[in-house]
Amino acid sequence: MRKSFTCVICPNGCRLEVEIDGERIVSVAGNLCPRGEKYAKEEVRDPKRTIASSVLVDGGEMEIVSVRLDKAVSKSLIFPIMEVIKGLRVKAPVRIGDVIVHDILSSGADLIATRNVEERQ
């Protein structure tokens, strides 16, 4: 079987072709750098993604704070993690880099704030 996709690791945007025989990756072609081959293998075996979202803020000058994962997680965890995020509330003040949830769903990733939200006066 052959899978094709575009590498997103660097600005080259290489069109990758991965030949797969059952569970085994036979070959990777189309990558202009070694990072493309690594990305292709990961994308076939265990694709990873990151999440950016928002969390409700109690007592803040804004009602929500933007958040993101500090590293990519297995694609299969995206929807379960989003369910956790939907139920979160934090208390103002919130600072950029504050860890909202450490090791969310045992994924190895922390959910962190990406903006400051001051207390409402």
PDB file of C-alpha atoms in Angstrom:
ATOM      1  CA  MET A   1       0.000   0.000   0.000  1.00  0.00           C
ATOM      2  CA  ARG A   2       1.173   3.542  -0.713  1.00  0.00           C
ATOM      3  CA  LYS A   3       0.306   6.635   1.360  1.00  0.00           C
ATOM      4  CA  SER A   4       0.903  10.177   0.157  1.00  0.00           C
ATOM      5  CA  PHE A   5       0.920  13.371   2.179  1.00  0.00           C
ATOM      6  CA  THR A   6       2.643  16.723   2.513  1.00  0.00           C
ATOM      7  CA  CYS A   7       5.384  17.148   5.095  1.00  0.00           C
ATOM      8  CA  VAL A   8       4.741  20.083   7.442  1.00  0.00           C
ATOM      9  CA  ILE A   9       8.031  20.039   9.354  1.00  0.00           C
ATOM     10  CA  CYS A  10       9.811  22.742   7.339  1.00  0.00           C
ATOM     11  CA  PRO A  11       8.877  25.321   4.674  1.00  0.00           C
ATOM     12  CA  ASN A  12       9.775  22.965   1.788  1.00  0.00           C
ATOM     13  CA  GLY A  13       6.382  21.215   2.017  1.00  0.00           C
ATOM     14  CA  CYS A  14       7.713  18.028   0.423  1.00  0.00           C
ATOM     15  CA  ARG A  15       5.208  15.637  -1.122  1.00  0.00           C
ATOM     16  CA  LEU A  16       5.997  12.361   0.644  1.00  0.00           C
ATOM     17  CA  GLU A  17       5.269   8.870  -0.640  1.00  0.00           C
ATOM     18  CA  VAL A  18       5.384   6.047   1.903  1.00  0.00           C
ATOM     19  CA  GLU A  19       5.288   2.427   0.809  1.00  0.00           C
ATOM     20  CA  ILE A  20       3.781   0.172   3.485  1.00  0.00           C
ATOM     21  CA  ASP A  21       3.687  -3.637   3.611  1.00  0.00           C
ATOM     22  CA  GLY A  22       1.296  -4.578   6.415  1.00  0.00           C
ATOM     23  CA  GLU A  23       2.780  -2.985   9.537  1.00  0.00           C
ATOM     24  CA  ARG A  24       6.204  -2.460   7.983  1.00  0.00           C
ATOM     25  CA  ILE A  25       7.340   0.760   6.310  1.00  0.00           C
ATOM     26  CA  VAL A  26       9.202  -0.312   3.179  1.00  0.00           C
ATOM     27  CA  SER A  27      10.309   3.081   1.886  1.00  0.00           C
ATOM     28  CA  VAL A  28       9.899   6.841   2.150  1.00  0.00           C
ATOM     29  CA  ALA A  29      10.404   9.032  -0.908  1.00  0.00           C
ATOM     30  CA  GLY A  30      10.060  12.700  -1.776  1.00  0.00           C
ATOM     31  CA  ASN A  31      11.699  14.182   1.321  1.00  0.00           C
ATOM     32  CA  LEU A  32      14.411  16.782   0.777  1.00  0.00           C
ATOM     33  CA  CYS A  33      15.754  16.441   4.336  1.00  0.00           C
ATOM     34  CA  PRO A  34      16.064  13.694   6.979  1.00  0.00           C
ATOM     35  CA  ARG A  35      13.331  15.339   9.068  1.00  0.00           C
ATOM     36  CA  GLY A  36      10.845  14.478   6.322  1.00  0.00           C
ATOM     37  CA  GLU A  37      11.599  10.783   6.577  1.00  0.00           C
ATOM     38  CA  LYS A  38      11.180  10.873  10.363  1.00  0.00           C
ATOM     39  CA  TYR A  39       7.886  12.789  10.004  1.00  0.00           C
ATOM     40  CA  ALA A  40       6.596  10.297   7.406  1.00  0.00           C
ATOM     41  CA  LYS A  41       7.329   7.309   9.624  1.00  0.00           C
ATOM     42  CA  GLU A  42       5.658   8.947  12.631  1.00  0.00           C
ATOM     43  CA  GLU A  43       2.654  10.007  10.554  1.00  0.00           C
ATOM     44  CA  VAL A  44       2.113   6.400   9.472  1.00  0.00           C
ATOM     45  CA  ARG A  45       2.788   4.730  12.846  1.00  0.00           C
ATOM     46  CA  ASP A  46       1.382   7.224  15.373  1.00  0.00           C
ATOM     47  CA  PRO A  47       0.305  10.592  13.982  1.00  0.00           C
ATOM     48  CA  LYS A  48       0.597  13.458  16.433  1.00  0.00           C
ATOM     49  CA  ARG A  49      -1.138  16.813  16.627  1.00  0.00           C
ATOM     50  CA  THR A  50      -1.226  19.807  18.938  1.00  0.00           C
ATOM     51  CA  ILE A  51      -4.275  21.636  20.264  1.00  0.00           C
ATOM     52  CA  ALA A  52      -5.047  25.331  20.697  1.00  0.00           C
ATOM     53  CA  SER A  53      -8.297  26.233  22.420  1.00  0.00           C
ATOM     54  CA  SER A  54      -9.691  28.377  25.234  1.00  0.00           C
ATOM     55  CA  VAL A  55     -10.753  27.913  28.849  1.00  0.00           C
ATOM     56  CA  LEU A  56     -13.361  29.839  30.848  1.00  0.00           C
ATOM     57  CA  VAL A  57     -12.012  32.342  33.400  1.00  0.00           C
ATOM     58  CA  ASP A  58     -13.805  33.206  36.648  1.00  0.00           C
ATOM     59  CA  GLY A  59     -13.382  36.797  37.881  1.00  0.00           C
ATOM     60  CA  GLY A  60     -11.311  37.901  34.913  1.00  0.00           C
ATOM     61  CA  GLU A  61     -11.367  41.013  32.776  1.00  0.00           C
ATOM     62  CA  MET A  62     -11.977  38.547  29.934  1.00  0.00           C
ATOM     63  CA  GLU A  63     -14.296  35.542  30.025  1.00  0.00           C
ATOM     64  CA  ILE A  64     -11.814  33.157  28.411  1.00  0.00           C
ATOM     65  CA  VAL A  65      -8.089  32.578  28.192  1.00  0.00           C
ATOM     66  CA  SER A  66      -6.365  31.049  25.175  1.00  0.00           C
ATOM     67  CA  VAL A  67      -4.507  27.805  25.854  1.00  0.00           C
ATOM     68  CA  ARG A  68      -2.420  25.263  23.973  1.00  0.00           C
ATOM     69  CA  LEU A  69      -0.613  22.004  24.547  1.00  0.00           C
ATOM     70  CA  ASP A  70       3.112  22.398  25.063  1.00  0.00           C
ATOM     71  CA  LYS A  71       3.801  19.459  22.724  1.00  0.00           C
ATOM     72  CA  ALA A  72       2.044  17.301  20.183  1.00  0.00           C
ATOM     73  CA  VAL A  73       0.026  14.302  21.359  1.00  0.00           C
ATOM     74  CA  SER A  74      -1.257  11.183  19.674  1.00  0.00           C
ATOM     75  CA  LYS A  75      -4.056  12.061  17.253  1.00  0.00           C
ATOM     76  CA  SER A  76      -6.316   9.555  19.038  1.00  0.00           C
ATOM     77  CA  LEU A  77      -6.241  11.776  22.168  1.00  0.00           C
ATOM     78  CA  ILE A  78      -7.452  14.981  20.476  1.00  0.00           C
ATOM     79  CA  PHE A  79     -11.186  14.541  21.116  1.00  0.00           C
ATOM     80  CA  PRO A  80     -10.801  13.173  24.688  1.00  0.00           C
ATOM     81  CA  ILE A  81      -8.503  16.089  25.566  1.00  0.00           C
ATOM     82  CA  MET A  82     -10.965  18.577  24.063  1.00  0.00           C
ATOM     83  CA  GLU A  83     -13.697  17.102  26.308  1.00  0.00           C
ATOM     84  CA  VAL A  84     -11.510  17.798  29.356  1.00  0.00           C
ATOM     85  CA  ILE A  85     -10.773  21.344  28.138  1.00  0.00           C
ATOM     86  CA  LYS A  86     -14.500  22.049  27.623  1.00  0.00           C
ATOM     87  CA  GLY A  87     -15.128  21.388  31.322  1.00  0.00           C
ATOM     88  CA  LEU A  88     -12.302  23.543  32.688  1.00  0.00           C
ATOM     89  CA  ARG A  89     -12.568  26.856  34.539  1.00  0.00           C
ATOM     90  CA  VAL A  90      -9.665  28.843  35.966  1.00  0.00           C
ATOM     91  CA  LYS A  91      -9.610  31.749  38.410  1.00  0.00           C
ATOM     92  CA  ALA A  92      -8.088  35.068  37.408  1.00  0.00           C
ATOM     93  CA  PRO A  93      -5.377  36.242  37.284  1.00  0.00           C
ATOM     94  CA  VAL A  94      -3.861  33.967  34.619  1.00  0.00           C
ATOM     95  CA  ARG A  95      -0.349  34.482  33.241  1.00  0.00           C
ATOM     96  CA  ILE A  96       1.209  33.406  29.954  1.00  0.00           C
ATOM     97  CA  GLY A  97       2.864  30.056  30.552  1.00  0.00           C
ATOM     98  CA  ASP A  98       0.732  29.097  33.562  1.00  0.00           C
ATOM     99  CA  VAL A  99       0.129  25.355  33.527  1.00  0.00           C
ATOM    100  CA  ILE A 100      -3.634  24.880  33.495  1.00  0.00           C
ATOM    101  CA  VAL A 101      -3.466  21.049  33.488  1.00  0.00           C
ATOM    102  CA  HIS A 102      -0.245  19.105  34.007  1.00  0.00           C
ATOM    103  CA  ASP A 103       0.121  15.920  31.915  1.00  0.00           C
ATOM    104  CA  ILE A 104      -3.423  16.115  30.561  1.00  0.00           C
ATOM    105  CA  LEU A 105      -4.935  12.616  30.243  1.00  0.00           C
ATOM    106  CA  SER A 106      -1.468  11.137  30.921  1.00  0.00           C
ATOM    107  CA  SER A 107      -0.421  12.319  27.452  1.00  0.00           C
ATOM    108  CA  GLY A 108       2.879  13.810  28.586  1.00  0.00           C
ATOM    109  CA  ALA A 109       1.703  17.268  27.493  1.00  0.00           C
ATOM    110  CA  ASP A 110       0.809  20.223  29.691  1.00  0.00           C
ATOM    111  CA  LEU A 111      -2.058  22.576  28.856  1.00  0.00           C
ATOM    112  CA  ILE A 112      -0.659  26.105  29.196  1.00  0.00           C
ATOM    113  CA  ALA A 113      -2.096  29.624  29.036  1.00  0.00           C
ATOM    114  CA  THR A 114      -1.030  31.713  26.049  1.00  0.00           C
ATOM    115  CA  ARG A 115      -2.194  35.128  27.228  1.00  0.00           C
ATOM    116  CA  ASN A 116      -2.561  37.132  30.400  1.00  0.00           C
ATOM    117  CA  VAL A 117      -5.999  37.684  31.936  1.00  0.00           C
ATOM    118  CA  GLU A 118      -6.124  40.134  34.835  1.00  0.00           C
ATOM    119  CA  GLU A 119      -8.645  40.094  37.652  1.00  0.00           C
ATOM    120  CA  ARG A 120     -11.778  42.114  36.999  1.00  0.00           C
ATOM    121  CA  GLN A 121     -11.769  45.331  39.049  1.00  0.00           C
TER     122      GLN A 121
END
